[in-house]
Short mmCIF file of C-alpha atoms in Angstrom, two decimals:
data_model
loop_
_atom_site.label_atom_id
_atom_site.label_comp_id
_atom_site.label_asym_id
_atom_site.label_seq_id
_atom_site.Cartn_x
_atom_site.Cartn_y
_atom_site.Cartn_z
CA MET T 235 3.70 3.36 -130.42
CA ASN T 236 3.36 1.80 -133.82
CA GLY T 237 3.25 3.40 -137.23
CA LYS T 238 -0.49 2.94 -137.56
CA GLN T 239 -1.18 4.88 -134.39
CA GLU T 240 1.19 7.65 -135.40
CA HIS T 241 -0.55 7.93 -138.74
CA SER T 242 -3.95 7.96 -137.07
CA ARG T 243 -2.85 10.71 -134.68
CA ARG T 244 -1.56 12.90 -137.49
CA GLY T 245 -4.91 12.44 -139.20
CA VAL T 246 -6.74 13.71 -136.14
CA LEU T 247 -4.37 16.64 -135.74
CA ARG T 248 -5.20 17.71 -139.28
CA SER T 249 -8.90 17.30 -138.65
CA ALA T 250 -11.06 20.17 -137.47
CA ALA T 251 -13.27 17.55 -135.81
CA GLY T 252 -10.66 16.88 -133.13
CA VAL T 253 -12.45 18.74 -130.36
CA THR T 254 -12.59 17.82 -126.72
CA LEU T 255 -15.86 17.22 -124.95
CA GLY T 256 -17.22 20.60 -123.95
CA ALA T 257 -14.76 22.50 -126.10
CA GLY T 258 -17.46 23.80 -128.38
CA ILE T 259 -19.69 24.93 -125.57
CA ALA T 260 -16.95 26.47 -123.47
CA ALA T 261 -15.46 28.22 -126.49
CA GLY T 262 -18.90 29.66 -127.15
CA ILE T 263 -19.13 30.87 -123.56
CA SER T 264 -15.73 32.50 -123.53
CA ALA T 265 -16.35 33.89 -127.03
CA ALA T 266 -12.60 34.09 -127.48
CA PRO T 267 -11.70 34.20 -131.17
CA ALA T 268 -9.16 31.65 -132.26
CA THR T 269 -6.69 34.41 -132.93
CA ALA T 270 -6.82 35.52 -129.27
CA ALA T 271 -4.76 32.49 -128.26
CA PRO T 272 -0.99 32.96 -127.90
CA ALA T 273 1.12 32.00 -130.86
CA THR T 274 1.50 28.35 -129.90
CA ALA T 275 1.11 27.33 -133.53
CA ALA T 276 4.68 28.50 -134.05
CA PRO T 277 7.32 25.76 -133.98
CA ALA T 278 7.93 24.58 -130.45
CA THR T 279 11.24 25.52 -128.96
CA ALA T 280 13.30 23.85 -126.28
CA ALA T 281 14.69 26.95 -124.66
CA GLY T 282 16.99 25.92 -121.84
CA PRO T 283 18.72 28.13 -119.28
CA GLY T 284 21.43 28.65 -121.85
CA GLY T 285 18.87 30.09 -124.23
CA GLY T 286 19.48 27.50 -126.96
CA ARG T 287 16.50 27.27 -129.32
CA LYS T 288 15.73 24.08 -131.24
CA PRO T 289 12.88 24.50 -133.69
CA ARG T 290 12.01 20.79 -133.80
CA GLN T 291 10.07 18.21 -131.82
CA VAL T 292 11.15 17.99 -128.19
CA GLN T 293 11.59 14.42 -127.00
CA VAL T 294 10.79 13.81 -123.35
CA ALA T 295 11.86 10.39 -122.05
CA VAL T 296 10.16 9.10 -118.89
CA LEU T 297 12.24 6.29 -117.39
CA LEU T 298 10.33 3.29 -116.11
CA TYR T 299 11.99 0.64 -113.95
CA ASP T 300 10.70 -2.30 -111.96
CA GLY T 301 9.24 -0.85 -108.76
CA PHE T 302 8.68 2.77 -109.86
CA THR T 303 5.69 4.67 -108.44
CA ALA T 304 2.87 5.07 -110.99
CA LEU T 305 1.86 8.64 -110.12
CA ASP T 306 5.50 9.82 -110.17
CA ALA T 307 5.57 9.01 -113.88
CA VAL T 308 1.98 9.81 -114.87
CA GLY T 309 1.81 13.24 -113.20
CA PRO T 310 4.56 14.79 -115.37
CA TYR T 311 3.36 12.76 -118.37
CA GLU T 312 -0.10 14.31 -118.11
CA ALA T 313 1.34 17.83 -117.67
CA LEU T 314 3.66 17.50 -120.68
CA CYS T 315 1.91 15.31 -123.24
CA ARG T 316 -0.23 18.13 -124.67
CA VAL T 317 2.48 20.79 -124.89
CA PRO T 318 2.88 21.83 -128.54
CA GLY T 319 5.94 20.30 -130.16
CA VAL T 320 6.59 17.94 -127.24
CA ARG T 321 6.49 14.17 -127.54
CA VAL T 322 6.61 12.11 -124.36
CA THR T 323 8.02 8.59 -124.60
CA THR T 324 8.28 5.95 -121.91
CA VAL T 325 11.61 4.12 -121.84
CA ALA T 326 13.06 1.22 -119.87
CA VAL T 327 16.04 -1.13 -120.04
CA LYS T 328 13.81 -3.28 -122.24
CA ALA T 329 10.65 -2.11 -124.00
CA GLY T 330 7.44 -3.64 -122.68
CA LEU T 331 5.40 -3.73 -119.50
CA VAL T 332 7.14 -2.47 -116.34
CA ARG T 333 5.64 -3.18 -112.94
CA THR T 334 5.11 -0.48 -110.31
CA ASP T 335 6.11 -0.54 -106.64
CA THR T 336 2.90 -2.24 -105.50
CA GLY T 337 3.18 -4.82 -108.25
CA GLU T 338 -0.54 -4.38 -108.97
CA LEU T 339 -0.18 -2.01 -111.92
CA GLY T 340 2.18 -1.76 -114.84
CA LEU T 341 2.99 0.81 -117.48
CA PRO T 342 4.32 -0.08 -120.91
CA ALA T 343 7.72 1.28 -121.89
CA ALA T 344 7.42 2.21 -125.57
CA LYS T 345 11.18 2.08 -126.19
CA SER T 346 14.35 0.58 -124.79
CA LEU T 347 17.05 2.88 -123.41
CA ARG T 348 19.20 1.97 -126.41
CA GLU T 349 16.51 3.29 -128.77
CA VAL T 350 16.40 6.70 -127.06
CA PRO T 351 20.02 7.72 -126.50
CA ARG T 352 19.61 11.50 -126.73
CA PRO T 353 16.27 12.73 -125.38
CA ASP T 354 15.90 16.48 -124.87
CA VAL T 355 14.35 15.98 -121.45
CA LEU T 356 14.90 13.23 -118.90
CA VAL T 357 12.18 12.45 -116.35
CA ILE T 358 13.22 10.00 -113.62
CA PRO T 359 10.37 8.93 -111.32
CA GLY T 360 10.84 7.61 -107.81
CA GLY T 361 9.89 4.23 -106.48
CA GLY T 362 9.85 2.03 -103.43
CA GLU T 363 13.05 0.99 -101.68
CA ARG T 364 13.60 -2.10 -103.81
CA GLY T 365 13.11 -0.36 -107.15
CA THR T 366 15.06 2.76 -106.23
CA THR T 367 18.05 0.95 -104.77
CA ALA T 368 18.14 -1.53 -107.67
CA SER T 369 18.16 1.36 -110.16
CA MET T 370 20.87 3.15 -108.16
CA ALA T 371 23.04 0.07 -108.72
CA ASP T 372 22.05 -0.69 -112.34
CA ALA T 373 24.92 0.31 -114.65
CA ARG T 374 22.63 0.19 -117.71
CA ILE T 375 20.36 2.84 -116.19
CA LEU T 376 23.13 4.98 -114.69
CA ASP T 377 25.20 4.94 -117.91
CA TRP T 378 22.14 5.91 -119.94
CA ILE T 379 21.34 8.79 -117.58
CA ARG T 380 24.93 10.05 -117.60
CA ARG T 381 25.25 9.93 -121.38
CA ALA T 382 21.80 11.40 -122.03
CA HIS T 383 22.41 14.19 -119.53
CA ARG T 384 25.36 15.49 -121.56
CA HIS T 385 22.89 16.63 -124.22
CA THR T 386 19.62 17.27 -122.40
CA THR T 387 17.91 20.61 -122.13
CA TRP T 388 16.42 19.53 -118.82
CA THR T 389 17.21 16.58 -116.57
CA THR T 390 14.48 16.04 -113.99
CA SER T 391 13.40 13.71 -111.22
CA ILE T 392 10.43 13.11 -108.96
CA CYS T 393 10.53 11.73 -105.42
CA THR T 394 13.37 9.22 -104.89
CA GLY T 395 14.25 9.62 -108.56
CA SER T 396 16.71 12.27 -107.33
CA LEU T 397 18.65 9.51 -105.57
CA ILE T 398 19.00 7.75 -108.94
CA LEU T 399 20.25 10.99 -110.51
CA GLY T 400 22.59 11.23 -107.53
CA ALA T 401 23.85 7.68 -108.01
CA ALA T 402 24.66 8.64 -111.61
CA GLY T 403 26.87 11.39 -110.16
CA LEU T 404 24.72 14.28 -111.37
CA LEU T 405 23.93 15.95 -108.03
CA ARG T 406 27.34 16.56 -106.47
CA GLY T 407 27.08 20.02 -104.88
CA VAL T 408 23.69 20.57 -106.52
CA PRO T 409 20.72 22.01 -104.57
CA ALA T 410 17.96 19.40 -104.85
CA THR T 411 14.89 17.92 -103.22
CA THR T 412 13.41 14.43 -102.88
CA TYR T 413 10.68 12.44 -101.11
CA TRP T 414 10.20 13.61 -97.53
CA ALA T 415 11.16 10.23 -96.07
CA SER T 416 14.36 10.13 -98.14
CA ARG T 417 15.75 13.59 -97.40
CA PRO T 418 18.63 12.21 -95.28
CA TYR T 419 19.85 10.18 -98.25
CA LEU T 420 20.39 13.18 -100.52
CA LYS T 421 23.56 14.05 -98.63
CA GLU T 422 24.95 10.59 -99.38
CA VAL T 423 24.88 11.33 -103.12
CA GLY T 424 26.49 14.74 -102.57
CA ALA T 425 23.38 16.90 -103.11
CA ILE T 426 22.40 19.89 -101.00
CA TYR T 427 18.88 19.29 -99.67
CA THR T 428 16.72 22.30 -100.49
CA PRO T 429 13.03 22.49 -99.52
CA GLY T 430 10.47 23.02 -102.26
CA ARG T 431 7.84 21.28 -104.39
CA PHE T 432 10.58 21.37 -107.01
CA VAL T 433 14.07 22.82 -107.11
CA GLU T 434 15.59 24.11 -110.35
CA SER T 435 19.40 24.12 -110.35
CA GLY T 436 20.80 24.99 -113.76
CA ARG T 437 19.24 22.44 -116.08
CA ILE T 438 18.46 19.95 -113.33
CA ILE T 439 15.01 20.06 -111.74
CA THR T 440 14.23 17.76 -108.82
CA ALA T 441 10.69 17.44 -107.43
CA ALA T 442 9.52 16.40 -103.98
CA GLY T 443 7.43 13.25 -103.51
CA VAL T 444 4.94 11.57 -105.84
CA SER T 445 2.27 14.27 -106.47
CA ALA T 446 4.96 16.99 -106.69
CA GLY T 447 5.64 15.66 -110.17
CA ILE T 448 2.47 17.46 -111.27
CA ASP T 449 3.76 20.82 -109.99
CA MET T 450 7.15 20.18 -111.60
CA GLY T 451 5.56 18.95 -114.82
CA LEU T 452 3.52 22.15 -115.18
CA HIS T 453 6.61 24.26 -114.52
CA LEU T 454 8.47 22.23 -117.14
CA ALA T 455 5.59 22.63 -119.60
CA ALA T 456 6.09 26.38 -119.36
CA ARG T 457 9.88 26.03 -119.67
CA LEU T 458 9.48 23.93 -122.84
CA SER T 459 6.99 26.35 -124.36
CA ASP T 460 5.89 29.51 -122.60
CA GLU T 461 4.12 30.49 -119.40
CA GLU T 462 0.75 30.74 -121.12
CA VAL T 463 1.01 27.06 -122.05
CA GLY T 464 1.88 26.30 -118.42
CA ARG T 465 -1.21 28.18 -117.28
CA ALA T 466 -3.38 26.40 -119.84
CA MET T 467 -2.07 22.95 -118.86
CA GLU T 468 -2.77 23.71 -115.19
CA LEU T 469 -6.37 24.39 -116.20
CA ALA T 470 -6.46 21.37 -118.53
CA LEU T 471 -5.58 19.19 -115.51
CA GLU T 472 -8.02 21.19 -113.34
CA TYR T 473 -5.15 21.44 -110.89
CA ASP T 474 -6.95 23.47 -108.26
CA PRO T 475 -6.26 21.10 -105.38
CA GLU T 476 -8.02 20.94 -102.03
CA PRO T 477 -6.16 18.21 -100.12
CA PRO T 478 -8.85 16.78 -97.85
CA PHE T 479 -6.72 16.41 -94.72
CA GLY T 480 -3.94 19.02 -94.88
CA THR T 481 -1.30 16.44 -93.89
CA GLY T 482 0.68 16.30 -97.15
CA SER T 483 4.09 17.08 -95.66
CA PRO T 484 5.77 15.77 -92.50
CA GLU T 485 5.80 19.35 -91.17
CA LYS T 486 1.98 19.35 -91.31
CA ALA T 487 1.41 15.77 -90.15
CA SER T 488 1.53 14.35 -86.62
CA PRO T 489 4.19 11.80 -85.64
CA GLU T 490 1.43 9.17 -85.59
CA THR T 491 0.37 10.02 -89.16
CA THR T 492 4.01 9.94 -90.26
CA ALA T 493 4.56 6.55 -88.63
CA LEU T 494 1.40 5.18 -90.23
CA ALA T 495 2.38 6.51 -93.68
CA LEU T 496 5.72 4.72 -93.40
CA LYS T 497 3.98 1.53 -92.29
CA LEU T 498 1.50 1.64 -95.20
CA LEU T 499 4.37 2.24 -97.64
CA ALA T 500 6.37 -0.66 -96.20
CA ASP T 501 3.39 -3.04 -96.09
CA SER T 502 2.45 -2.34 -99.72
CA ALA T 503 5.99 -2.73 -101.08
CA THR T 504 6.83 -5.70 -103.25
CA MET N 227 -1.84 -10.41 -111.31
CA ASN N 228 -0.73 -14.00 -111.37
CA GLY N 229 -0.40 -16.51 -108.58
CA LYS N 230 3.35 -16.15 -108.45
CA GLN N 231 3.17 -12.40 -107.89
CA GLU N 232 0.51 -12.80 -105.22
CA HIS N 233 2.66 -15.35 -103.44
CA SER N 234 5.69 -13.09 -103.70
CA ARG N 235 3.73 -10.16 -102.29
CA ARG N 236 2.48 -12.18 -99.34
CA GLY N 237 6.06 -13.15 -98.68
CA VAL N 238 7.09 -9.52 -98.51
CA LEU N 239 4.17 -8.63 -96.28
CA ARG N 240 5.30 -11.30 -93.82
CA SER N 241 8.87 -10.09 -93.96
CA ALA N 242 10.22 -7.52 -91.56
CA ALA N 243 12.57 -6.46 -94.37
CA GLY N 244 9.74 -4.87 -96.36
CA VAL N 245 10.62 -1.29 -95.50
CA THR N 246 10.39 1.73 -97.73
CA LEU N 247 13.41 3.87 -98.46
CA GLY N 248 13.85 6.22 -95.56
CA ALA N 249 11.40 4.38 -93.37
CA GLY N 250 14.07 3.30 -90.95
CA ILE N 251 15.55 6.75 -90.61
CA ALA N 252 12.26 8.59 -90.37
CA ALA N 253 10.88 6.08 -87.90
CA GLY N 254 13.98 6.69 -85.79
CA ILE N 255 13.38 10.42 -85.94
CA SER N 256 9.71 10.22 -84.99
CA ALA N 257 10.52 7.56 -82.38
CA ALA N 258 6.90 6.48 -82.57
CA PRO N 259 6.49 2.93 -81.28
CA ALA N 260 4.70 0.59 -83.65
CA THR N 261 1.82 0.39 -81.21
CA ALA N 262 1.20 4.14 -81.48
CA ALA N 263 -0.29 3.67 -84.94
CA PRO N 264 -4.07 3.36 -85.20
CA ALA N 265 -5.45 -0.15 -85.25
CA THR N 266 -5.19 -0.59 -89.01
CA ALA N 267 -4.04 -4.16 -88.54
CA ALA N 268 -7.65 -5.02 -87.74
CA PRO N 269 -9.61 -6.53 -90.63
CA ALA N 270 -10.42 -3.85 -93.18
CA THR N 271 -14.03 -2.83 -93.37
CA ALA N 272 -16.02 -1.40 -96.23
CA ALA N 273 -18.25 0.87 -94.23
CA GLY N 274 -20.68 2.57 -96.56
CA PRO N 275 -23.20 5.27 -95.76
CA GLY N 276 -25.56 2.50 -94.71
CA GLY N 277 -23.04 1.35 -92.14
CA GLY N 278 -22.69 -2.14 -93.58
CA ARG N 279 -19.43 -3.74 -92.49
CA LYS N 280 -17.70 -6.40 -94.54
CA PRO N 281 -14.68 -7.88 -92.78
CA ARG N 282 -12.99 -9.04 -95.98
CA GLN N 283 -10.84 -7.68 -98.80
CA VAL N 284 -12.37 -4.67 -100.51
CA GLN N 285 -12.20 -4.88 -104.29
CA VAL N 286 -11.82 -1.57 -106.11
CA ALA N 287 -12.32 -1.78 -109.89
CA VAL N 288 -10.85 1.03 -111.99
CA LEU N 289 -12.48 1.01 -115.43
CA LEU N 290 -10.17 1.55 -118.39
CA TYR N 291 -11.52 2.27 -121.86
CA ASP N 292 -9.94 3.37 -125.10
CA GLY N 293 -9.31 7.10 -124.78
CA PHE N 294 -9.38 7.44 -120.97
CA THR N 295 -7.12 10.04 -119.33
CA ALA N 296 -4.12 8.47 -117.59
CA LEU N 297 -4.03 10.70 -114.50
CA ASP N 298 -7.80 10.26 -113.93
CA ALA N 299 -7.14 6.56 -113.31
CA VAL N 300 -3.71 6.71 -111.67
CA GLY N 301 -4.53 9.45 -109.13
CA PRO N 302 -7.20 7.40 -107.30
CA TYR N 303 -5.16 4.22 -107.86
CA GLU N 304 -2.20 5.72 -106.02
CA ALA N 305 -4.40 7.02 -103.18
CA LEU N 306 -6.13 3.66 -102.69
CA CYS N 307 -3.60 0.94 -103.47
CA ARG N 308 -1.92 1.05 -100.05
CA VAL N 309 -5.09 1.19 -97.93
CA PRO N 310 -5.16 -1.89 -95.67
CA GLY N 311 -7.54 -4.55 -96.90
CA VAL N 312 -8.10 -2.82 -100.25
CA ARG N 313 -7.14 -4.36 -103.55
CA VAL N 314 -7.28 -2.19 -106.67
CA THR N 315 -7.85 -3.92 -110.00
CA THR N 316 -7.93 -2.40 -113.47
CA VAL N 317 -10.76 -3.69 -115.66
CA ALA N 318 -11.82 -3.19 -119.27
CA VAL N 319 -14.15 -4.78 -121.79
CA LYS N 320 -11.22 -7.05 -122.60
CA ALA N 321 -8.16 -7.58 -120.38
CA GLY N 322 -4.93 -6.20 -121.83
CA LEU N 323 -3.42 -2.89 -122.80
CA VAL N 324 -5.83 0.05 -123.09
CA ARG N 325 -4.71 3.25 -124.81
CA THR N 326 -5.18 6.69 -123.25
CA ASP N 327 -6.66 9.82 -124.83
CA THR N 328 -3.37 10.97 -126.34
CA GLY N 329 -2.65 7.50 -127.71
CA GLU N 330 0.94 7.78 -126.47
CA LEU N 331 0.50 5.83 -123.27
CA GLY N 332 -1.40 2.73 -122.28
CA LEU N 333 -2.36 1.03 -119.06
CA PRO N 334 -2.95 -2.71 -118.78
CA ALA N 335 -6.38 -3.88 -117.66
CA ALA N 336 -5.75 -6.85 -115.38
CA LYS N 337 -9.26 -8.28 -115.82
CA SER N 338 -12.21 -8.18 -118.20
CA LEU N 339 -15.52 -6.71 -117.00
CA ARG N 340 -16.96 -10.22 -117.01
CA GLU N 341 -14.30 -11.36 -114.53
CA VAL N 342 -15.18 -8.61 -112.04
CA PRO N 343 -18.98 -8.52 -111.84
CA ARG N 344 -19.35 -7.33 -108.23
CA PRO N 345 -16.59 -4.98 -107.14
CA ASP N 346 -17.11 -3.16 -103.86
CA VAL N 347 -16.01 0.14 -105.36
CA LEU N 348 -16.31 1.42 -108.92
CA VAL N 349 -13.89 4.07 -110.19
CA ILE N 350 -14.80 5.51 -113.61
CA PRO N 351 -12.13 7.85 -115.04
CA GLY N 352 -12.82 10.52 -117.63
CA GLY N 353 -11.38 10.78 -121.09
CA GLY N 354 -11.31 12.83 -124.25
CA GLU N 355 -14.42 13.39 -126.31
CA ARG N 356 -13.97 10.26 -128.42
CA GLY N 357 -13.38 7.91 -125.52
CA THR N 358 -16.07 9.40 -123.30
CA THR N 359 -18.80 9.47 -125.93
CA ALA N 360 -17.93 5.94 -127.13
CA SER N 361 -18.19 4.65 -123.55
CA MET N 362 -21.48 6.52 -123.05
CA ALA N 363 -22.83 4.47 -125.99
CA ASP N 364 -21.19 1.12 -125.17
CA ALA N 365 -23.84 -1.27 -123.81
CA ARG N 366 -21.15 -3.62 -122.44
CA ILE N 367 -19.75 -0.83 -120.25
CA LEU N 368 -23.11 0.68 -119.25
CA ASP N 369 -24.63 -2.71 -118.37
CA TRP N 370 -21.59 -3.60 -116.30
CA ILE N 371 -21.77 -0.28 -114.43
CA ARG N 372 -25.52 -0.63 -113.79
CA ARG N 373 -25.24 -4.20 -112.52
CA ALA N 374 -22.14 -3.56 -110.44
CA HIS N 375 -23.68 -0.43 -108.92
CA ARG N 376 -26.52 -2.49 -107.38
CA HIS N 377 -23.99 -3.99 -104.98
CA THR N 378 -21.24 -1.41 -104.60
CA THR N 379 -20.34 0.32 -101.40
CA TRP N 380 -19.17 3.31 -103.42
CA THR N 381 -19.61 4.20 -107.08
CA THR N 382 -17.24 6.96 -108.12
CA SER N 383 -16.11 8.93 -111.14
CA ILE N 384 -13.45 11.43 -112.12
CA CYS N 385 -13.76 14.18 -114.72
CA THR N 386 -16.05 13.21 -117.64
CA GLY N 387 -16.44 9.79 -116.01
CA SER N 388 -19.56 11.30 -114.42
CA LEU N 389 -21.10 11.54 -117.89
CA ILE N 390 -20.57 7.78 -118.28
CA LEU N 391 -22.23 7.18 -114.90
CA GLY N 392 -24.99 9.48 -116.16
CA ALA N 393 -25.37 7.56 -119.40
CA ALA N 394 -25.83 4.43 -117.29
CA GLY N 395 -28.76 6.22 -115.66
CA LEU N 396 -27.14 6.57 -112.24
CA LEU N 397 -27.22 10.35 -111.85
CA ARG N 398 -30.87 11.28 -112.37
CA GLY N 399 -31.60 13.95 -109.77
CA VAL N 400 -28.21 13.38 -108.15
CA PRO N 401 -25.94 16.28 -107.13
CA ALA N 402 -22.67 15.72 -109.01
CA THR N 403 -19.62 17.37 -110.53
CA THR N 404 -17.50 16.80 -113.63
CA TYR N 405 -14.70 18.32 -115.71
CA TRP N 406 -15.00 22.11 -115.90
CA ALA N 407 -15.43 22.08 -119.69
CA SER N 408 -18.19 19.46 -119.48
CA ARG N 409 -20.38 21.03 -116.79
CA PRO N 410 -23.19 21.87 -119.29
CA TYR N 411 -23.47 18.19 -120.20
CA LEU N 412 -24.30 17.03 -116.68
CA LYS N 413 -27.84 18.39 -117.07
CA GLU N 414 -28.30 16.23 -120.15
CA VAL N 415 -27.86 13.08 -118.06
CA GLY N 416 -30.22 14.40 -115.39
CA ALA N 417 -27.62 15.29 -112.77
CA ILE N 418 -27.62 18.47 -110.68
CA TYR N 419 -24.28 20.23 -111.20
CA THR N 420 -22.74 20.97 -107.84
CA PRO N 421 -19.36 22.72 -107.48
CA GLY N 422 -16.61 20.94 -105.57
CA ARG N 423 -13.39 18.96 -105.98
CA PHE N 424 -15.66 16.00 -105.31
CA VAL N 425 -19.33 15.66 -104.46
CA GLU N 426 -20.60 12.82 -102.28
CA SER N 427 -24.28 12.00 -102.84
CA GLY N 428 -25.31 8.88 -100.96
CA ARG N 429 -22.91 6.20 -102.19
CA ILE N 430 -22.03 8.05 -105.39
CA ILE N 431 -18.95 10.28 -105.38
CA THR N 432 -18.13 12.33 -108.47
CA ALA N 433 -14.86 14.26 -108.75
CA ALA N 434 -14.01 17.31 -110.84
CA GLY N 435 -11.38 17.12 -113.59
CA VAL N 436 -8.27 14.95 -113.88
CA SER N 437 -6.17 15.87 -110.79
CA ALA N 438 -9.34 16.00 -108.61
CA GLY N 439 -9.19 12.22 -108.62
CA ILE N 440 -6.36 12.52 -106.08
CA ASP N 441 -8.51 14.55 -103.69
CA MET N 442 -11.42 12.14 -104.18
CA GLY N 443 -9.15 9.11 -103.84
CA LEU N 444 -7.81 10.30 -100.49
CA HIS N 445 -11.34 10.97 -99.26
CA LEU N 446 -12.32 7.48 -100.40
CA ALA N 447 -9.25 5.98 -98.69
CA ALA N 448 -10.59 7.38 -95.42
CA ARG N 449 -14.12 6.15 -96.17
CA LEU N 450 -12.82 2.64 -96.85
CA SER N 451 -10.70 2.59 -93.71
CA ASP N 452 -10.59 5.52 -91.32
CA GLU N 453 -9.57 9.16 -91.35
CA GLU N 454 -6.09 8.41 -89.98
CA VAL N 455 -5.42 6.24 -93.05
CA GLY N 456 -6.63 9.13 -95.25
CA ARG N 457 -4.22 11.47 -93.48
CA ALA N 458 -1.37 8.98 -93.85
CA MET N 459 -2.04 8.42 -97.55
CA GLU N 460 -2.07 12.19 -98.14
CA LEU N 461 1.41 12.26 -96.60
CA ALA N 462 2.49 9.13 -98.48
CA LEU N 463 1.67 10.95 -101.74
CA GLU N 464 3.28 14.14 -100.37
CA TYR N 465 0.07 15.85 -101.48
CA ASP N 466 0.99 19.35 -100.34
CA PRO N 467 0.42 21.03 -103.71
CA GLU N 468 1.66 24.41 -104.85
CA PRO N 469 0.18 24.83 -108.34
CA PRO N 470 2.76 27.00 -110.10
CA PHE N 471 0.31 29.28 -111.93
CA GLY N 472 -2.92 29.41 -109.89
CA THR N 473 -5.04 28.86 -112.99
CA GLY N 474 -6.45 25.43 -112.19
CA SER N 475 -10.12 26.34 -112.54
CA PRO N 476 -11.94 28.42 -115.15
CA GLU N 477 -12.93 30.86 -112.40
CA LYS N 478 -9.23 31.54 -111.79
CA ALA N 479 -8.08 31.49 -115.43
CA SER N 480 -8.38 34.21 -118.06
CA PRO N 481 -10.56 33.67 -121.16
CA GLU N 482 -7.33 33.40 -123.18
CA THR N 483 -5.97 30.66 -120.89
CA THR N 484 -9.30 28.84 -121.09
CA ALA N 485 -9.35 29.05 -124.88
CA LEU N 486 -5.76 27.80 -125.07
CA ALA N 487 -6.49 24.90 -122.70
CA LEU N 488 -9.37 23.81 -124.94
CA LYS N 489 -7.15 24.12 -127.99
CA LEU N 490 -4.36 22.02 -126.45
CA LEU N 491 -6.91 19.37 -125.41
CA ALA N 492 -8.41 19.27 -128.89
CA ASP N 493 -5.05 19.19 -130.66
CA SER N 494 -3.76 16.32 -128.52
CA ALA N 495 -6.88 14.18 -128.89
CA THR N 496 -6.74 10.97 -130.90
#
């Protein structure tokens, strides 16, 4: 994010012309006056479980590390990036392009960990075995998580990201979830495995695998603003899913499907 | 993707050590012998509606353009990138970083359009108003889509990506879907609006908004391989959604939620 882009964005925010495709038409259909919308123009607040209110911009830091899973990071990003008063930043040990678990795609980290020492919200995506285990042993990442967590409103993870939180010592005795294939590992970091698309324990929220980051991100959008914003973001993402096969959890999949999923994951790992 | 990375990946694919976190444990639990998995080790085939079989690597090109929506591209990417014999490549007018609709995130295009003239599968994500309308008027993009479409096995879109397909002249008289807020625009490009998370019309598949790219991507994974691979990828993504608010379509959302969603989209646009 450079200064020019920030300036350009502010310009658009001030401009009445900043409408989304279809916004005019749909607004005409719903005939809802502008004043009918909830009071989201008020300063955004980061209201945590403790009820602390911070009338300023909420900084969400999404950690990227070599071997993370793209959708783990982009699901919550997409759910949070339009929440009023929230700014989502990608961070990594070093700023710059970070490769995903397949090695075929990368995402740019806008900032280094050092540049973002006290985000309001931590989002730790999961990754393949190599990326997750490397992060679980990387003192730069673990130290950053531990220090940032002292001040966060919410500390969150998706998929095997919970094992990284666990390696940082944050999940001892904490109810949490993780990727289905990694459930047995939660115990090793002292967490209490708890089923759910996401599990909120105090100010720690852990999500299940990959796509569960969307569910968690929408929940977090409401936590960082209000439920009406959560509802609106769910519509903005048209999150009205119809999984084509109904095999999205090991409880719903056959042993053969489970074995094949593990094989495809292993074969695509770098 | 450079030669070094390709070499490294092949090395991992040959290595028995390329297992995903939890794979060992879960495989032990399911006790499924390796031979119980479907015959996905056979050469991948790109079996289109015409039944043509191509025993070679299937090239999927995901178009990136300034102002695309991140999840529109990453949802299908994640569903397809582990399908045996499939290689997903990001493409743009010029290779390099391409900014999303919020301007806060970018994705790198691995190749220029010129470098990928005949992909087997086209994936056209949607974007905000600025990015979508600019692409609908960009001859470089429209020409590339038209020429590529002559040879594709599948030509697909997510969200307002269908309007770009339409601007290329591909949807005249074709049943199709799009983002909920853009449904009225489909008629303008000659398409026949058809409800659905995705709509398959011959070799064109259009998906509804943003997150619907995951549903479409899983369907496409099965089309490019077989249904067992689709089932396995649905599990690999743990796509067992529980939308927290149940407001993911305008039919399920209140007029106030719809108005707020449009406002948040407009306010976050760059």
